[in-house]
PDB file of C-alpha atoms in Angstrom:
ATOM      1  CA  GLN A 933     -32.076   7.195  23.293  1.00 83.00           C
ATOM      2  CA  VAL A 934     -28.446   8.799  24.015  1.00 88.00           C
ATOM      3  CA  GLN A 935     -27.279   8.535  28.073  1.00 93.00           C
ATOM      4  CA  LEU A 936     -25.094  11.175  29.321  1.00 96.00           C
ATOM      5  CA  VAL A 937     -22.859  10.654  32.444  1.00 96.00           C
ATOM      6  CA  GLU A 938     -20.928  13.492  33.887  1.00 97.00           C
ATOM      7  CA  SER A 939     -17.991  13.413  36.011  1.00 98.00           C
ATOM      8  CA  GLY A 940     -15.105  15.273  37.907  1.00 98.00           C
ATOM      9  CA  GLY A 941     -17.105  17.773  39.834  1.00 98.00           C
ATOM     10  CA  GLY A 942     -15.841  18.768  43.089  1.00 98.00           C
ATOM     11  CA  LEU A 943     -14.437  21.012  45.401  1.00 98.00           C
ATOM     12  CA  VAL A 944     -11.616  23.391  44.658  1.00 98.00           C
ATOM     13  CA  GLN A 945      -9.881  26.616  45.624  1.00 98.00           C
ATOM     14  CA  ALA A 946     -10.005  29.718  43.435  1.00 98.00           C
ATOM     15  CA  GLY A 947      -7.596  29.529  40.667  1.00 98.00           C
ATOM     16  CA  GLY A 948      -7.490  25.935  40.873  1.00 98.00           C
ATOM     17  CA  SER A 949      -8.186  23.449  38.062  1.00 98.00           C
ATOM     18  CA  LEU A 950     -11.076  20.837  37.449  1.00 98.00           C
ATOM     19  CA  ARG A 951     -11.823  18.645  34.416  1.00 98.00           C
ATOM     20  CA  LEU A 952     -15.057  17.562  33.577  1.00 98.00           C
ATOM     21  CA  SER A 953     -15.519  14.284  31.865  1.00 98.00           C
ATOM     22  CA  CYS A 954     -19.214  13.358  29.669  1.00 97.00           C
ATOM     23  CA  ALA A 955     -19.527  10.012  28.572  1.00 96.00           C
ATOM     24  CA  ALA A 956     -22.263   8.882  25.820  1.00 94.00           C
ATOM     25  CA  SER A 957     -23.840   6.139  25.883  1.00 90.00           C
ATOM     26  CA  ARG A 958     -24.068   5.433  22.252  1.00 80.00           C
ATOM     27  CA  ARG A 959     -21.112   5.871  19.619  1.00 75.00           C
ATOM     28  CA  THR A 960     -24.011   7.795  17.280  1.00 74.00           C
ATOM     29  CA  VAL A 961     -22.795  11.180  19.624  1.00 80.00           C
ATOM     30  CA  SER A 962     -19.447  10.774  17.385  1.00 85.00           C
ATOM     31  CA  SER A 963     -21.857  12.835  14.912  1.00 89.00           C
ATOM     32  CA  TYR A 964     -23.344  15.097  17.384  1.00 93.00           C
ATOM     33  CA  THR A 965     -22.504  18.537  18.788  1.00 96.00           C
ATOM     34  CA  MET A 966     -21.809  18.834  22.362  1.00 96.00           C
ATOM     35  CA  ALA A 967     -21.839  21.242  25.310  1.00 97.00           C
ATOM     36  CA  TRP A 968     -21.922  22.332  28.587  1.00 98.00           C
ATOM     37  CA  PHE A 969     -24.502  24.163  30.535  1.00 98.00           C
ATOM     38  CA  ARG A 970     -24.529  25.515  34.415  1.00 98.00           C
ATOM     39  CA  GLN A 971     -27.023  26.615  36.850  1.00 98.00           C
ATOM     40  CA  ALA A 972     -26.134  28.095  39.851  1.00 97.00           C
ATOM     41  CA  PRO A 973     -28.231  27.600  42.618  1.00 93.00           C
ATOM     42  CA  GLY A 974     -31.418  30.400  42.275  1.00 95.00           C
ATOM     43  CA  LYS A 975     -30.618  31.188  38.915  1.00 97.00           C
ATOM     44  CA  GLU A 976     -30.836  29.651  35.086  1.00 97.00           C
ATOM     45  CA  ARG A 977     -29.419  27.489  33.215  1.00 97.00           C
ATOM     46  CA  GLU A 978     -26.248  29.161  31.127  1.00 98.00           C
ATOM     47  CA  PHE A 979     -24.218  27.866  28.801  1.00 98.00           C
ATOM     48  CA  VAL A 980     -20.659  27.393  28.977  1.00 98.00           C
ATOM     49  CA  ALA A 981     -19.086  25.858  26.319  1.00 98.00           C
ATOM     50  CA  ALA A 982     -20.080  23.586  23.270  1.00 98.00           C
ATOM     51  CA  ILE A 983     -17.701  22.107  20.102  1.00 97.00           C
ATOM     52  CA  ASN A 984     -18.806  20.229  16.899  1.00 95.00           C
ATOM     53  CA  TRP A 985     -18.987  16.964  16.340  1.00 93.00           C
ATOM     54  CA  SER A 986     -15.224  16.331  14.657  1.00 93.00           C
ATOM     55  CA  GLY A 987     -13.804  19.114  17.646  1.00 91.00           C
ATOM     56  CA  GLY A 988     -12.945  21.661  14.743  1.00 93.00           C
ATOM     57  CA  SER A 989     -15.217  24.615  16.039  1.00 96.00           C
ATOM     58  CA  THR A 990     -16.284  25.483  19.123  1.00 97.00           C
ATOM     59  CA  ASN A 991     -17.853  28.349  20.853  1.00 97.00           C
ATOM     60  CA  TYR A 992     -17.574  29.502  24.913  1.00 98.00           C
ATOM     61  CA  ALA A 993     -19.333  32.188  27.080  1.00 98.00           C
ATOM     62  CA  ASP A 994     -17.799  34.999  27.679  1.00 98.00           C
ATOM     63  CA  SER A 995     -17.306  34.543  31.059  1.00 98.00           C
ATOM     64  CA  VAL A 996     -15.456  31.464  30.278  1.00 98.00           C
ATOM     65  CA  LYS A 997     -13.033  32.484  27.333  1.00 98.00           C
ATOM     66  CA  GLY A 998      -9.767  31.586  27.879  1.00 98.00           C
ATOM     67  CA  ARG A 999     -10.208  30.373  31.230  1.00 98.00           C
ATOM     68  CA  PHE A1000     -12.292  26.521  29.923  1.00 98.00           C
ATOM     69  CA  THR A1001     -11.576  24.605  26.970  1.00 98.00           C
ATOM     70  CA  ALA A1002     -13.745  21.711  25.682  1.00 98.00           C
ATOM     71  CA  SER A1003     -12.535  19.127  24.211  1.00 97.00           C
ATOM     72  CA  ARG A1004     -13.721  15.435  22.520  1.00 96.00           C
ATOM     73  CA  ASP A1005     -12.641  11.702  22.016  1.00 95.00           C
ATOM     74  CA  ASN A1006     -15.563   9.975  19.824  1.00 93.00           C
ATOM     75  CA  ALA A1007     -13.595   7.160  20.295  1.00 92.00           C
ATOM     76  CA  GLU A1008     -13.550   7.060  23.445  1.00 92.00           C
ATOM     77  CA  ASN A1009     -17.460   8.400  23.336  1.00 93.00           C
ATOM     78  CA  THR A1010     -16.472  11.032  25.890  1.00 95.00           C
ATOM     79  CA  VAL A1011     -16.143  14.962  25.714  1.00 96.00           C
ATOM     80  CA  TYR A1012     -14.180  16.444  28.753  1.00 98.00           C
ATOM     81  CA  LEU A1013     -14.200  20.466  29.947  1.00 98.00           C
ATOM     82  CA  GLN A1014     -11.057  21.489  31.438  1.00 98.00           C
ATOM     83  CA  MET A1015     -11.421  24.269  33.931  1.00 98.00           C
ATOM     84  CA  ASN A1016      -8.226  26.531  34.779  1.00 98.00           C
ATOM     85  CA  GLY A1017      -8.351  29.386  36.902  1.00 98.00           C
ATOM     86  CA  LEU A1018     -11.553  28.818  38.477  1.00 98.00           C
ATOM     87  CA  LYS A1019     -13.783  31.611  40.572  1.00 98.00           C
ATOM     88  CA  PRO A1020     -16.288  31.274  42.555  1.00 97.00           C
ATOM     89  CA  GLU A1021     -18.876  32.449  40.492  1.00 97.00           C
ATOM     90  CA  ASP A1022     -18.273  29.361  38.466  1.00 98.00           C
ATOM     91  CA  THR A1023     -20.046  27.750  41.048  1.00 98.00           C
ATOM     92  CA  ALA A1024     -22.935  25.553  40.173  1.00 98.00           C
ATOM     93  CA  VAL A1025     -24.365  22.439  39.007  1.00 98.00           C
ATOM     94  CA  TYR A1026     -22.352  21.572  35.276  1.00 98.00           C
ATOM     95  CA  TYR A1027     -24.347  20.108  32.851  1.00 98.00           C
ATOM     96  CA  CYS A1028     -23.112  18.494  29.279  1.00 97.00           C
ATOM     97  CA  ALA A1029     -25.879  18.304  26.671  1.00 97.00           C
ATOM     98  CA  ALA A1030     -26.241  16.753  22.943  1.00 96.00           C
ATOM     99  CA  GLY A1031     -27.579  18.052  19.848  1.00 94.00           C
ATOM    100  CA  GLN A1032     -27.423  17.465  15.934  1.00 90.00           C
ATOM    101  CA  LEU A1033     -27.461  21.319  15.284  1.00 87.00           C
ATOM    102  CA  GLY A1034     -24.478  23.691  15.420  1.00 90.00           C
ATOM    103  CA  ILE A1035     -22.787  25.355  18.399  1.00 92.00           C
ATOM    104  CA  ARG A1036     -25.489  27.066  19.154  1.00 93.00           C
ATOM    105  CA  PRO A1037     -25.911  28.477  22.851  1.00 95.00           C
ATOM    106  CA  THR A1038     -29.088  27.463  23.687  1.00 95.00           C
ATOM    107  CA  THR A1039     -30.863  24.858  25.483  1.00 95.00           C
ATOM    108  CA  SER A1040     -33.445  24.344  22.869  1.00 94.00           C
ATOM    109  CA  ASN A1041     -30.633  23.572  20.940  1.00 94.00           C
ATOM    110  CA  TYR A1042     -30.194  20.164  22.766  1.00 96.00           C
ATOM    111  CA  ASN A1043     -32.246  17.304  22.864  1.00 94.00           C
ATOM    112  CA  TYR A1044     -30.578  14.974  25.766  1.00 95.00           C
ATOM    113  CA  TRP A1045     -28.817  16.034  28.771  1.00 97.00           C
ATOM    114  CA  GLY A1046     -26.729  14.126  31.818  1.00 97.00           C
ATOM    115  CA  GLN A1047     -27.897  14.610  35.373  1.00 97.00           C
ATOM    116  CA  GLY A1048     -24.992  16.801  36.198  1.00 98.00           C
ATOM    117  CA  THR A1049     -22.015  17.351  38.387  1.00 98.00           C
ATOM    118  CA  GLN A1050     -21.481  20.171  41.315  1.00 98.00           C
ATOM    119  CA  VAL A1051     -18.375  21.640  41.034  1.00 98.00           C
ATOM    120  CA  THR A1052     -17.792  24.352  44.268  1.00 98.00           C
ATOM    121  CA  VAL A1053     -15.070  26.912  44.363  1.00 98.00           C
ATOM    122  CA  SER A1054     -14.391  28.227  47.536  1.00 98.00           C
ATOM    123  CA  SER A1055     -12.379  31.679  48.045  1.00 94.00           C
TER     124      SER A1055
END
């Protein structure tokens, strides 16, 4: 079983930045694809970004391309999401996920999920 714990969320003004972290409980996650999803009130969970086990391949939703960057530190069993140029429409609960398939943008690709961290962007 893999446990994922997100941190780094908060309240920020539009145009600001936040860095989310996702700490994994097991070292084996270093071989997993890691992803970030988000869910706004009343909306379905949507894909944000994914990064493969080595960090050499990434996938981003069109809505965040050029603003968000996913990275990972396998020695620390931690994945990051650097979010710049935040917009009010980025407001959501952000979830970290782990899976053993490719950097696919679908929730069914991922077996393990964190509890989420709230990101609120004020206008």
